[in-house]
Short mmCIF file of C-alpha atoms in Angstrom, two decimals:
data_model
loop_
_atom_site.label_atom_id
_atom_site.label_comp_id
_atom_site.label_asym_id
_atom_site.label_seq_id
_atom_site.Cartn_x
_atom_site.Cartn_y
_atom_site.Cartn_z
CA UNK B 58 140.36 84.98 57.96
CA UNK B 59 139.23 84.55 54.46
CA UNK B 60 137.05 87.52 52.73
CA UNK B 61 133.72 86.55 52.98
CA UNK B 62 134.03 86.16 57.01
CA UNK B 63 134.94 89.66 56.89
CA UNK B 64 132.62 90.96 54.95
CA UNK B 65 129.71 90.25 57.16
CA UNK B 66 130.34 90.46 60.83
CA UNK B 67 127.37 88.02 62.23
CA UNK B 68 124.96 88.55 64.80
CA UNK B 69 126.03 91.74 66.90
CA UNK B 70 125.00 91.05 70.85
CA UNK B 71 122.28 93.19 71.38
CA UNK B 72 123.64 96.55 73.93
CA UNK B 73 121.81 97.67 77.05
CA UNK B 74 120.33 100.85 75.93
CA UNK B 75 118.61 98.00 72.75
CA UNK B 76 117.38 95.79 75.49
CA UNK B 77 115.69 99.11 77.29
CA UNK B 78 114.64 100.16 74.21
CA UNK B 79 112.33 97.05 73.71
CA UNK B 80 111.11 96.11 77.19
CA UNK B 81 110.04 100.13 77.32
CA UNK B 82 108.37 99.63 74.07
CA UNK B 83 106.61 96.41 75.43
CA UNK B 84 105.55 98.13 78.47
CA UNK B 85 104.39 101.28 76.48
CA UNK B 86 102.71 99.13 73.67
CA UNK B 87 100.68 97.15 77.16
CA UNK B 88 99.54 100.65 78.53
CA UNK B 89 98.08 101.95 75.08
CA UNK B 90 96.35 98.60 74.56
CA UNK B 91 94.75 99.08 78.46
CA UNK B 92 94.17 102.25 77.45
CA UNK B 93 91.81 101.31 74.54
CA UNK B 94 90.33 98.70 76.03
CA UNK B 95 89.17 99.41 79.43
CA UNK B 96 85.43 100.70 80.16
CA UNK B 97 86.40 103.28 83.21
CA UNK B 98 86.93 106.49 80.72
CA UNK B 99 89.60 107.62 83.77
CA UNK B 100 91.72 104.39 83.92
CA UNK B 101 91.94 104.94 80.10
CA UNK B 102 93.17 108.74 80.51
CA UNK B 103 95.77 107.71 83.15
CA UNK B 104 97.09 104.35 81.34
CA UNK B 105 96.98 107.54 78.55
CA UNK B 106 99.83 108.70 80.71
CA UNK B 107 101.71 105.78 81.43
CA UNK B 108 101.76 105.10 77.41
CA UNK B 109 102.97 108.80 76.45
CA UNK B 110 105.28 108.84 79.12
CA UNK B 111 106.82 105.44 78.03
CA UNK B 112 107.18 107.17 74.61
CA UNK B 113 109.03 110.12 75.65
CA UNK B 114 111.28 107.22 77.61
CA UNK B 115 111.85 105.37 73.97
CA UNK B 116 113.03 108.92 72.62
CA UNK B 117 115.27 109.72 75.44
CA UNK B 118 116.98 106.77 74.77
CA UNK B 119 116.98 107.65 71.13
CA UNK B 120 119.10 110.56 72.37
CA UNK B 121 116.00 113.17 70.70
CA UNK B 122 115.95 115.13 74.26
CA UNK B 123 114.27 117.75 72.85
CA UNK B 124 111.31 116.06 71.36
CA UNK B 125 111.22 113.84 74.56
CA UNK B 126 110.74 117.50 76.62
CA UNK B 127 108.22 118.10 74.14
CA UNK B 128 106.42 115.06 74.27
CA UNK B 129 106.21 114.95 78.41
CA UNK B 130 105.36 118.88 78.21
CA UNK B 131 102.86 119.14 75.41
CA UNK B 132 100.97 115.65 75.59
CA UNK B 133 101.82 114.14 79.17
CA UNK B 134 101.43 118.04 80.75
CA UNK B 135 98.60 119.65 78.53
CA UNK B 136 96.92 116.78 76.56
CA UNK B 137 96.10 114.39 79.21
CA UNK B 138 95.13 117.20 82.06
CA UNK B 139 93.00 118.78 79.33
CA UNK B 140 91.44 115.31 79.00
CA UNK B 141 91.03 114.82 82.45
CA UNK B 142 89.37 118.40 83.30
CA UNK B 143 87.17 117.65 80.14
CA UNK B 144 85.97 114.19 81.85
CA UNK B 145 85.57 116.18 85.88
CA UNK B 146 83.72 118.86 84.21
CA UNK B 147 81.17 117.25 82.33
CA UNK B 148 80.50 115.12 85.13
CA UNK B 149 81.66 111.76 83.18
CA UNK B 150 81.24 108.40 85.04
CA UNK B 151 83.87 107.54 87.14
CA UNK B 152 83.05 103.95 87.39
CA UNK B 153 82.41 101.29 84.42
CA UNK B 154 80.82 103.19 81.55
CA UNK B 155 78.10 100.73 79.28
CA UNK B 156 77.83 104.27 76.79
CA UNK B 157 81.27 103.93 75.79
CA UNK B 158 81.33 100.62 74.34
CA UNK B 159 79.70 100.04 71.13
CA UNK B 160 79.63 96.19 70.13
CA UNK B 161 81.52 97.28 67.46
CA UNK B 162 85.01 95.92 68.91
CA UNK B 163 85.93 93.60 65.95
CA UNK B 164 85.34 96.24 63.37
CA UNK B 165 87.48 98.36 64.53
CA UNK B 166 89.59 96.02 65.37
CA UNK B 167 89.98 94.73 62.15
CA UNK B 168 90.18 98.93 60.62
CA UNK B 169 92.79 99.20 63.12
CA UNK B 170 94.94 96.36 61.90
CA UNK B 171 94.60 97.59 58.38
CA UNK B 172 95.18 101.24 58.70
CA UNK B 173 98.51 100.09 60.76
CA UNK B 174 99.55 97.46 58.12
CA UNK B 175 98.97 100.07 55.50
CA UNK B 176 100.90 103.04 57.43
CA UNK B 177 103.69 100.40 58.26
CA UNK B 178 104.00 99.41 53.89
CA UNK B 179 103.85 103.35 53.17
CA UNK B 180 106.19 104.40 55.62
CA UNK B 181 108.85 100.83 54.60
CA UNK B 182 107.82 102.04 51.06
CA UNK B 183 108.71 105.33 51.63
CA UNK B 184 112.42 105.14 53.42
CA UNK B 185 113.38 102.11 51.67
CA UNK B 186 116.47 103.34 49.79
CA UNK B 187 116.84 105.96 52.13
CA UNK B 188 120.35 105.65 54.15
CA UNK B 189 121.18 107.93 57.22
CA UNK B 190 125.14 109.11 57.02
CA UNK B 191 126.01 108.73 60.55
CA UNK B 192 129.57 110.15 60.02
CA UNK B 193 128.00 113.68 58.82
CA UNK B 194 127.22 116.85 61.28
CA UNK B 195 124.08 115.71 64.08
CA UNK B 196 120.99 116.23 62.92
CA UNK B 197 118.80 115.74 65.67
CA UNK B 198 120.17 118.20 67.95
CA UNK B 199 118.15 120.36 69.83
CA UNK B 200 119.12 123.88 67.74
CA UNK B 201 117.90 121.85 64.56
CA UNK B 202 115.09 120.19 65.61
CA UNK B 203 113.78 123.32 67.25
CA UNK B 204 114.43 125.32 64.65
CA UNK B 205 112.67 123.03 61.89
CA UNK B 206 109.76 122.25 64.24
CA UNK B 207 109.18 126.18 64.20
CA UNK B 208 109.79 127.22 60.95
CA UNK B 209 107.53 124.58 59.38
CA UNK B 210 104.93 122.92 62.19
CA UNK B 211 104.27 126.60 63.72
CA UNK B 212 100.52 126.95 62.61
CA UNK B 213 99.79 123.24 63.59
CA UNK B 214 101.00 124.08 66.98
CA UNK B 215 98.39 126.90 67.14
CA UNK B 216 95.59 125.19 65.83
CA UNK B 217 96.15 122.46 68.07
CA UNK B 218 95.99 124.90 71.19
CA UNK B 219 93.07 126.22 69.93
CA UNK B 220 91.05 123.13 69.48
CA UNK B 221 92.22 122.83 73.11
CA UNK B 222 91.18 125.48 74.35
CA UNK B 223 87.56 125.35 72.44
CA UNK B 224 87.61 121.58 74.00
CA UNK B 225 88.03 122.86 77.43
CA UNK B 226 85.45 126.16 77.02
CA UNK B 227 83.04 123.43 75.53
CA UNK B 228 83.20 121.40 78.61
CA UNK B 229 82.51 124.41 80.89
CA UNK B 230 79.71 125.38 78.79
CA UNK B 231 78.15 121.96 79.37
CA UNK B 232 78.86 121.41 82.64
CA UNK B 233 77.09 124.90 83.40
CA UNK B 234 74.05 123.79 81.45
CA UNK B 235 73.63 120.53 83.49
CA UNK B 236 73.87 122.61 87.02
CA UNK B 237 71.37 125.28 86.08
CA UNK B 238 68.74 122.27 84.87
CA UNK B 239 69.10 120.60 88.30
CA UNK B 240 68.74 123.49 90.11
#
């Protein structure tokens, strides 16, 4: 074998956890893009469900356990019930909704496209010469991960759970209001 044909080893065969990687990242891309675009406000909660559960699925097989856990607990668990009690309580249409579409689709269509090209070219522009060393202690275990998560993203935790918890004391409050007036 001459130099150069060891240098660079070809086209590696793609391995099976690869191939799950992508058809679960087709599948979860599909949900959020139901999600978004259907008029029934509780399909688009539960297709919600089906897309953050397919993410937790693409970071199990990332081996990130923890942030999988996380991700299942915090936004499958609390998010999406939240969401759902928010929609029962205020008395939401079940059915096809006309309020919630606009006419605006291809503006934000096009602002979505360009706010994901642009946070695609920062985050390329950002970890471009950055290299991972994959011989050097693990990283992403669950002791470090935790441990960073709570040292740093504590009071974004607890603001988060308190916007919560003034979303779901908001819907109670409104759904009371409509039930006295009818009565």
């Amino acid at each position: 074998m001459t130099l150069a044909a060891t240098a660079h080893p070809g086209f590696l065969s793609p391995t099976g956890i690869e191939i799950a990687f992508v058809l679960v990242g087709i599948a979860t891309l599909g949900a959020a893009l139901i999600a978004v675009t259907t008029k029934q406000l509780v399909h688009a909660a539960l297709w919600l469900v089906v897309a953050l559960g397919g993410l937790a699925v693409e970071y199990l097989l990332l081996t990130a356990e923890f942030i999988a856990w996380v991700q299942v607990l915090i936004y499958v668990g609390s998010v999406v019930v939240l969401l759902l009690f928010g929609l029962m309580l205020t008395k939401a249409p079940i059915g096809r909704s006309p309020d919630a579409d606009s006419g605006n689709r291809w503006a934000a269509l096009g602002v979505a496209v360009a706010a994901a090209a642009a946070l695609v070219w920062v985050v390329v522009d950002a970890f471009r010469t950055t290299w991972i060393d994959l011989d050097g202690p693990a990283h992403g275990s669950t002791e470090a991960t935790g441990a960073f998560l709570f040292r740093h993203w504590v009071l974004p935790f607890e603001a988060l759970s308190v916007l919560l918890l003034a979303a779901l004391v908001g819907a109670i409050v409104l759904s009371r209001k409509r039930s006295k007036e009818q009565s």
